[in-house]
């Protein structure tokens, strides 16, 4: 008998064979450019004869794909200059005109989708299946969606305008998709862009720039500068850029936050994560297994929102681990251009070593290693097998640190409450996935998780209409949807606000030494601090003098110090119930505050006259406006609702507006009453607990308010007030890791920098005035939606349905 | 989830079992599923998330594909798993003979030679007919080692008197049918009467004797995937050798979603009892491309053993013709036409 044919052999083994996607067109494209690429600046290709070049490699083969120019300071300057020159005209285009360009880009992406998918796969090492089915499709959808926002901008974002020139630095894990997420909203809003791709993955951005040429995009609207971290740093520190958008590691996010502090640049950061997948005992376990596959083995686990912590309810833990072990054996790791593989190559050897180092450390710290076996990966090329670490304790490094590789750490829990505790036991807060067939349980857990995206019975689903972004050290700002558009817009009035004058002398506040207070009532009334619903003596036991308009001593307040800030934050932490309270209740209490302020109108009016140089009429107006403002936020308390998105699938994505948590509020000196009310009222209305630093110079309107709070049923700890040295208190507050956000409207020109620079510890949200003074009586500037937006986080909860 | 019955043996997970050589369709190298007692705890605790199942199946088709020689081999394997079926009111002995001839010789001789698979003696998995046609089919397939499967038990509605349904099974078996494709009473599923369903299928199994029992769940009429899962599990507990999706007469036939759920139940049953139950999607599978989707699903969810005809069958009629055309394309490089392949 003759030897068996190949077909007959396969008939017996029933193996999968190779199914290669051709790289011929991609290689032709590279060859047309002599495998050498420079920058795309002002609609032209910058490929100088001399320059510093680096190689971009295919991590699956080690083959060098092209030489790429490293961007210098001069290159960045040229790109920013081009973007600046193009910006006004771009912004001035009618929305419909910008929409046509974005639509053209969406169409061009679709028309060139296979080349884009192949190039992306070769450059990054991710499977062609993913670039083809996920990255490129989602990118095209992003441009379609934002063509729509360009069209609707004038109507839907009245009073807002583009920042101007935007600097964008993107990562290597989803190079093309992240570029789309950055460029589409920026352009829709009327900004022009200087974008730097990651050095490991420069190619798809070059293809995109060619599509911009084909679309006839005006020169300078999109500029691509290649390079490494040093090029990125040039963009971040460039003085003529108004906004920086960054996606990447938390470590670099911190550096950027520090570098941009006080520069007036707007900033959004989409950073790392250690996202939990929570599997309850009543879950469809087989589907949950696939959830883990999609969660941690998508893109080799090199995903910021990867489900890298698997939390299993104890009763099903063993069964689930057994199912996962079996499933891992079916994972096919191999050439990214093979259409029938599940995982491709790790992006670089450095990344591979980092992953391997952390896995070894996990084992050293007691974890059990589960991998499918020796032959599960190709020997050559940068491949890492699907990996599971069981018996991981929360204290282990692999339970806390982002691995950014195909490694899932398994922990167990007993009760839903414990699941939430473990899920939130992290510095990050990007995403979470909940598996349970009990919708009551799933929808109870979702709001309790500190995460910007929660997927119920699903994972790693994305859509341009649904905001994506994190809580905590996973960054701030959202990409996608209406909330994503706000990241590329600013209120129009900002540019015409007057600047505070820089003052060399301190505004006030000498330590009090005995002196006569004129017209002092018979009984001394020195305000202490207001902490946890009570007046608390300042830790340092000093008081500060408050002087009136003619330098007369009119009262004293406590001199708060860092310990008082600590105590105030503790009190705010305990008042967590406020964040869960019914919106109706919040409204009731704000109305009650307004009612009680109204009853004491005269006293507050007199105080303003005595303390500031306000005329009686101006003081009356400020008090009246304060009452009115309280009414505004009482009105908003039960109306600033979330949205329900309908992405193209059978599901709803509920965009819930949640309180930020604990907010620090630093009040302006001007309008000592109205400024104070304008900050705490929206914060309270949205369920935040506040630690307030009132005007240093005119603190008595705030301290007089203690009794208003006391008589208005404000729960203890919801509002906490610490008087004293604004700069020192602000620094402590901005540095405090328990504080989730801080608003700075103080009058010190250096205050904004102080706040932004001090916020890097936990990357709290900051909203600062950049030394510019709002008119607190002007409702367009000082009340409403902008304040509510800063008082809330948007959490997108994805709820697939169907039985 | 499900509680273990102490009498049952627990086997390791199925995915790493060695690949078995192909066996003739009516030879089983695994122990026949004897069934278990009705365990309502298992049934109550079964969970299926429809959306997640759909996502898995849609991603599966993107994750797996076979090309060239591999595709040819996979299609040959699919061919060997076909229950070549005619279930029409106008069936005649002549029609059935023609079908049986095709089952014996499903692929043109020149293609068999070109593929170098003469030694496989490839046939379809079975021929599937109504009771009246069983004797004709048995005779036509004499010596071919191709089992005759008869649909029974009030097919396709399953609502004739129980006595008659059982008698029908016995009659077909006595005429030489080696496999009996029964339909369940959908009402038992829709009303959650698992005990009635269990007893019904168990009675069918007893009536079958040595003939193998394939239980058609008529999934298109079971309303939910959770019902499909529970009905699958009850049918296996009652001793089914195969669970099968459809009669071909429901408005919704076999699809990957329902197959995903049933395959996972087969795995669950194996994990709990140690017994292997076969799977048969039927109805609407008419293209080579679509049958490969079912094969990928089998291999991924249950392992390569479930690609073999003793554990996997496809109820189809026009599928064979498409497979023949694809195989000719593989051999010649030219797209083929139906008229070049003998009809069945």
Tab-separated table of C-alpha atoms in Angstrom, chain B residues 27-301:
chain	number	residue	atom	x	y	z
B	27	UNK	CA	-19.313	0.802	16.196
B	28	UNK	CA	-18.900	2.534	19.514
B	29	UNK	CA	-15.666	2.230	21.394
B	30	UNK	CA	-17.086	3.916	24.442
B	31	UNK	CA	-19.529	2.505	26.936
B	32	UNK	CA	-23.100	3.145	25.992
B	33	UNK	CA	-24.822	5.718	28.174
B	34	UNK	CA	-27.055	3.714	30.501
B	35	UNK	CA	-28.707	6.843	31.853
B	36	UNK	CA	-29.000	7.821	35.469
B	37	UNK	CA	-31.739	8.469	37.900
B	38	UNK	CA	-33.581	11.712	37.399
B	39	UNK	CA	-31.605	14.269	39.374
B	40	UNK	CA	-33.690	17.408	39.650
B	41	UNK	CA	-30.948	19.284	41.519
B	42	UNK	CA	-28.829	19.210	38.385
B	43	UNK	CA	-31.689	20.476	36.322
B	44	UNK	CA	-32.609	23.300	38.676
B	45	UNK	CA	-29.063	24.579	38.841
B	46	UNK	CA	-28.326	24.712	35.122
B	47	UNK	CA	-27.496	28.213	33.939
B	48	UNK	CA	-27.282	29.456	30.381
B	49	UNK	CA	-26.631	33.013	29.366
B	50	UNK	CA	-27.928	33.472	25.863
B	51	UNK	CA	-25.959	36.597	24.984
B	52	UNK	CA	-22.700	35.100	26.202
B	53	UNK	CA	-23.366	31.914	24.245
B	54	UNK	CA	-24.005	33.962	21.117
B	55	UNK	CA	-20.786	35.888	21.587
B	56	UNK	CA	-18.839	32.664	21.951
B	57	UNK	CA	-20.268	31.138	18.797
B	58	UNK	CA	-19.800	34.267	16.732
B	59	UNK	CA	-16.199	34.607	17.875
B	60	UNK	CA	-15.591	30.887	17.295
B	61	UNK	CA	-16.093	31.239	13.548
B	62	UNK	CA	-13.460	33.970	13.541
B	63	UNK	CA	-11.072	31.934	15.655
B	64	UNK	CA	-11.042	28.700	13.681
B	65	UNK	CA	-10.747	27.862	10.039
B	66	UNK	CA	-9.156	25.102	7.988
B	67	UNK	CA	-7.588	25.516	4.577
B	68	UNK	CA	-6.384	23.333	1.705
B	69	UNK	CA	-5.605	19.698	2.653
B	70	UNK	CA	-6.982	20.310	6.111
B	71	UNK	CA	-10.226	21.596	4.736
B	72	UNK	CA	-10.527	18.582	2.429
B	73	UNK	CA	-9.916	16.206	5.324
B	74	UNK	CA	-12.406	17.992	7.560
B	75	UNK	CA	-15.030	17.882	4.829
B	76	UNK	CA	-14.435	14.185	4.296
B	77	UNK	CA	-14.897	13.721	7.997
B	78	UNK	CA	-18.128	15.703	7.870
B	79	UNK	CA	-19.252	13.524	5.010
B	80	UNK	CA	-18.649	10.421	7.103
B	81	UNK	CA	-20.908	11.878	9.801
B	82	UNK	CA	-23.879	12.643	7.609
B	83	UNK	CA	-27.135	10.903	8.391
B	84	UNK	CA	-28.285	11.040	4.809
B	85	UNK	CA	-31.924	11.757	5.210
B	86	UNK	CA	-35.172	11.676	3.343
B	87	UNK	CA	-38.276	12.432	5.358
B	88	UNK	CA	-40.934	13.393	2.907
B	89	UNK	CA	-44.501	12.403	2.453
B	90	UNK	CA	-43.740	11.386	-1.115
B	91	UNK	CA	-40.851	9.035	-0.293
B	92	UNK	CA	-40.979	5.805	-2.258
B	93	UNK	CA	-38.793	2.683	-2.260
B	94	UNK	CA	-37.185	3.944	-5.457
B	95	UNK	CA	-36.239	7.211	-3.848
B	96	UNK	CA	-34.839	5.444	-0.804
B	97	UNK	CA	-32.788	3.031	-2.894
B	98	UNK	CA	-31.246	5.919	-4.724
B	99	UNK	CA	-30.362	7.538	-1.412
B	100	UNK	CA	-28.823	4.331	-0.084
B	101	UNK	CA	-26.719	3.987	-3.178
B	102	UNK	CA	-25.409	7.466	-2.576
B	103	UNK	CA	-24.716	6.663	1.077
B	104	UNK	CA	-22.600	3.688	0.005
B	105	UNK	CA	-20.727	5.700	-2.533
B	106	UNK	CA	-20.959	9.337	-1.546
B	107	UNK	CA	-18.027	10.604	-3.574
B	108	UNK	CA	-17.143	10.181	-7.208
B	109	UNK	CA	-14.492	7.484	-7.680
B	110	UNK	CA	-12.072	9.774	-9.463
B	111	UNK	CA	-12.233	12.190	-6.536
B	112	UNK	CA	-11.655	9.380	-4.050
B	113	UNK	CA	-8.603	8.385	-6.026
B	114	UNK	CA	-7.316	11.908	-6.397
B	115	UNK	CA	-7.637	12.399	-2.660
B	116	UNK	CA	-5.865	9.106	-2.015
B	117	UNK	CA	-8.535	7.903	0.384
B	118	UNK	CA	-9.600	4.640	-1.215
B	119	UNK	CA	-8.651	2.720	1.911
B	120	UNK	CA	-11.080	4.709	4.020
B	121	UNK	CA	-14.023	3.101	2.240
B	122	UNK	CA	-15.875	6.265	2.979
B	123	UNK	CA	-19.623	6.137	3.457
B	124	UNK	CA	-22.093	8.441	5.118
B	125	UNK	CA	-22.791	7.916	8.802
B	126	UNK	CA	-26.255	6.456	8.315
B	127	UNK	CA	-29.365	6.663	6.216
B	128	UNK	CA	-32.331	8.167	7.969
B	129	UNK	CA	-35.903	7.369	6.848
B	130	UNK	CA	-39.479	6.943	8.032
B	131	UNK	CA	-40.540	3.547	9.375
B	132	UNK	CA	-42.207	2.454	6.171
B	133	UNK	CA	-38.918	2.789	4.314
B	134	UNK	CA	-36.810	0.870	6.841
B	135	UNK	CA	-37.002	-2.520	5.099
B	136	UNK	CA	-36.101	-0.988	1.752
B	137	UNK	CA	-33.145	0.819	3.259
B	138	UNK	CA	-31.937	-2.187	5.238
B	139	UNK	CA	-31.971	-4.247	2.084
B	140	UNK	CA	-30.322	-1.586	-0.023
B	141	UNK	CA	-27.530	-1.199	2.512
B	142	UNK	CA	-26.915	-4.897	3.047
B	143	UNK	CA	-23.216	-5.551	3.633
B	144	UNK	CA	-22.347	-1.887	3.594
B	145	UNK	CA	-21.948	-1.429	7.340
B	146	UNK	CA	-24.158	1.662	7.205
B	147	UNK	CA	-26.838	1.719	9.882
B	148	UNK	CA	-30.404	2.580	9.041
B	149	UNK	CA	-31.909	5.175	11.309
B	150	UNK	CA	-35.656	5.471	11.599
B	151	UNK	CA	-37.512	8.465	12.900
B	152	UNK	CA	-40.131	7.346	15.341
B	153	UNK	CA	-42.400	8.139	18.267
B	154	UNK	CA	-44.873	10.261	16.393
B	155	UNK	CA	-42.266	12.165	14.395
B	156	UNK	CA	-42.272	15.118	13.924
B	157	UNK	CA	-44.888	16.271	16.488
B	158	UNK	CA	-44.491	13.513	19.077
B	159	UNK	CA	-48.092	13.740	20.148
B	160	UNK	CA	-49.519	10.383	19.101
B	161	UNK	CA	-50.571	7.932	21.840
B	162	UNK	CA	-47.613	6.725	23.892
B	163	UNK	CA	-48.538	3.119	23.220
B	164	UNK	CA	-48.307	3.732	19.481
B	165	UNK	CA	-45.082	5.653	19.791
B	166	UNK	CA	-43.476	2.763	21.629
B	167	UNK	CA	-44.911	0.288	19.153
B	168	UNK	CA	-43.479	2.341	16.304
B	169	UNK	CA	-40.008	2.152	17.820
B	170	UNK	CA	-40.248	-1.604	18.326
B	171	UNK	CA	-41.514	-2.077	14.800
B	172	UNK	CA	-38.618	-0.151	13.285
B	173	UNK	CA	-36.096	-2.013	15.413
B	174	UNK	CA	-37.580	-5.350	14.427
B	175	UNK	CA	-37.339	-4.338	10.758
B	176	UNK	CA	-33.634	-3.789	11.199
B	177	UNK	CA	-33.220	-0.136	12.170
B	178	UNK	CA	-30.090	0.211	14.265
B	179	UNK	CA	-30.793	3.772	15.328
B	180	UNK	CA	-34.034	5.380	16.362
B	181	UNK	CA	-34.502	9.138	16.184
B	182	UNK	CA	-37.358	9.965	18.546
B	183	UNK	CA	-38.992	13.289	19.279
B	184	UNK	CA	-39.775	14.442	22.775
B	185	UNK	CA	-42.996	16.006	23.947
B	186	UNK	CA	-42.142	19.696	23.836
B	187	UNK	CA	-44.965	20.390	26.248
B	188	UNK	CA	-43.127	18.589	29.021
B	189	UNK	CA	-40.264	21.054	28.620
B	190	UNK	CA	-42.470	24.110	28.305
B	191	UNK	CA	-44.337	23.154	31.478
B	192	UNK	CA	-41.168	22.141	33.329
B	193	UNK	CA	-42.448	18.608	33.774
B	194	UNK	CA	-39.012	17.021	33.848
B	195	UNK	CA	-40.270	13.835	35.409
B	196	UNK	CA	-42.676	13.222	32.537
B	197	UNK	CA	-39.948	13.982	30.015
B	198	UNK	CA	-37.539	11.649	31.780
B	199	UNK	CA	-40.039	8.810	31.889
B	200	UNK	CA	-40.999	9.307	28.276
B	201	UNK	CA	-37.441	9.155	26.990
B	202	UNK	CA	-36.607	6.305	29.338
B	203	UNK	CA	-39.506	4.299	27.925
B	204	UNK	CA	-38.252	5.018	24.401
B	205	UNK	CA	-34.828	3.814	25.377
B	206	UNK	CA	-36.214	0.581	26.724
B	207	UNK	CA	-38.210	0.114	23.525
B	208	UNK	CA	-35.037	0.587	21.495
B	209	UNK	CA	-33.245	-2.345	23.062
B	210	UNK	CA	-29.871	-2.598	21.328
B	211	UNK	CA	-30.736	0.076	18.797
B	212	UNK	CA	-29.280	3.450	19.616
B	213	UNK	CA	-31.546	6.185	20.792
B	214	UNK	CA	-31.211	9.661	19.331
B	215	UNK	CA	-33.469	12.119	21.114
B	216	UNK	CA	-34.710	15.060	19.071
B	217	UNK	CA	-35.393	17.996	21.356
B	218	UNK	CA	-36.957	20.164	18.633
B	219	UNK	CA	-35.021	23.083	20.075
B	220	UNK	CA	-36.772	25.565	17.824
B	221	UNK	CA	-39.897	24.948	19.880
B	222	UNK	CA	-38.349	25.014	23.345
B	223	UNK	CA	-38.446	28.802	23.672
B	224	UNK	CA	-35.260	29.364	25.687
B	225	UNK	CA	-31.689	28.142	25.849
B	226	UNK	CA	-32.220	27.299	29.493
B	227	UNK	CA	-34.975	24.932	28.393
B	228	UNK	CA	-32.676	23.461	25.778
B	229	UNK	CA	-30.028	22.849	28.429
B	230	UNK	CA	-32.465	21.231	30.836
B	231	UNK	CA	-34.126	19.093	28.173
B	232	UNK	CA	-30.669	17.960	26.998
B	233	UNK	CA	-29.713	16.929	30.485
B	234	UNK	CA	-32.978	15.074	31.145
B	235	UNK	CA	-32.736	13.280	27.810
B	236	UNK	CA	-29.221	12.110	28.696
B	237	UNK	CA	-30.271	11.012	32.184
B	238	UNK	CA	-33.007	8.976	30.543
B	239	UNK	CA	-30.406	7.117	28.489
B	240	UNK	CA	-30.145	8.854	25.121
B	241	UNK	CA	-27.156	7.812	23.017
B	242	UNK	CA	-27.379	11.029	21.039
B	243	UNK	CA	-29.133	14.278	21.588
B	244	UNK	CA	-30.325	15.943	18.420
B	245	UNK	CA	-31.559	19.441	17.733
B	246	UNK	CA	-34.394	19.327	15.263
B	247	UNK	CA	-36.777	17.338	13.175
B	248	UNK	CA	-36.174	19.644	10.257
B	249	UNK	CA	-39.835	20.566	10.440
B	250	UNK	CA	-39.588	23.359	13.036
B	251	UNK	CA	-39.241	26.928	11.866
B	252	UNK	CA	-35.838	27.192	13.555
B	253	UNK	CA	-33.402	24.370	12.888
B	254	UNK	CA	-29.957	23.537	14.166
B	255	UNK	CA	-27.655	26.491	14.730
B	256	UNK	CA	-24.393	27.067	16.507
B	257	UNK	CA	-25.938	28.713	19.550
B	258	UNK	CA	-28.145	25.794	20.382
B	259	UNK	CA	-25.264	23.435	19.580
B	260	UNK	CA	-23.022	25.310	22.004
B	261	UNK	CA	-25.539	24.812	24.778
B	262	UNK	CA	-26.120	21.130	23.996
B	263	UNK	CA	-22.404	20.410	23.636
B	264	UNK	CA	-21.739	21.994	27.007
B	265	UNK	CA	-24.461	19.823	28.521
B	266	UNK	CA	-22.858	16.745	26.998
B	267	UNK	CA	-19.589	17.807	28.641
B	268	UNK	CA	-21.323	18.427	31.936
B	269	UNK	CA	-22.983	15.015	31.767
B	270	UNK	CA	-19.644	13.410	30.980
B	271	UNK	CA	-17.988	15.211	33.885
B	272	UNK	CA	-20.756	14.101	36.214
B	273	UNK	CA	-21.261	10.519	35.042
B	274	UNK	CA	-18.322	9.478	32.886
B	275	UNK	CA	-20.589	8.609	29.944
B	276	UNK	CA	-20.188	10.010	26.468
B	277	UNK	CA	-23.273	11.087	24.606
B	278	UNK	CA	-23.263	11.949	20.907
B	279	UNK	CA	-24.534	15.086	19.265
B	280	UNK	CA	-26.551	15.486	16.092
B	281	UNK	CA	-27.458	18.852	14.655
B	282	UNK	CA	-30.102	18.534	11.976
B	283	UNK	CA	-32.047	20.728	9.649
B	284	UNK	CA	-30.844	23.576	7.503
B	285	UNK	CA	-27.180	22.523	7.370
B	286	UNK	CA	-26.685	22.577	3.635
B	287	UNK	CA	-23.251	24.070	3.004
B	288	UNK	CA	-19.731	22.813	3.543
B	289	UNK	CA	-18.882	26.082	5.238
B	290	UNK	CA	-21.694	25.792	7.741
B	291	UNK	CA	-20.955	22.195	8.681
B	292	UNK	CA	-17.364	23.122	9.481
B	293	UNK	CA	-18.681	25.615	12.011
B	294	UNK	CA	-20.363	22.731	13.821
B	295	UNK	CA	-17.170	20.692	13.602
B	296	UNK	CA	-15.077	23.490	15.112
B	297	UNK	CA	-17.589	23.763	17.893
B	298	UNK	CA	-17.381	20.040	18.600
B	299	UNK	CA	-13.608	20.000	18.650
B	300	UNK	CA	-13.338	23.113	20.820
B	301	UNK	CA	-16.051	22.276	23.329
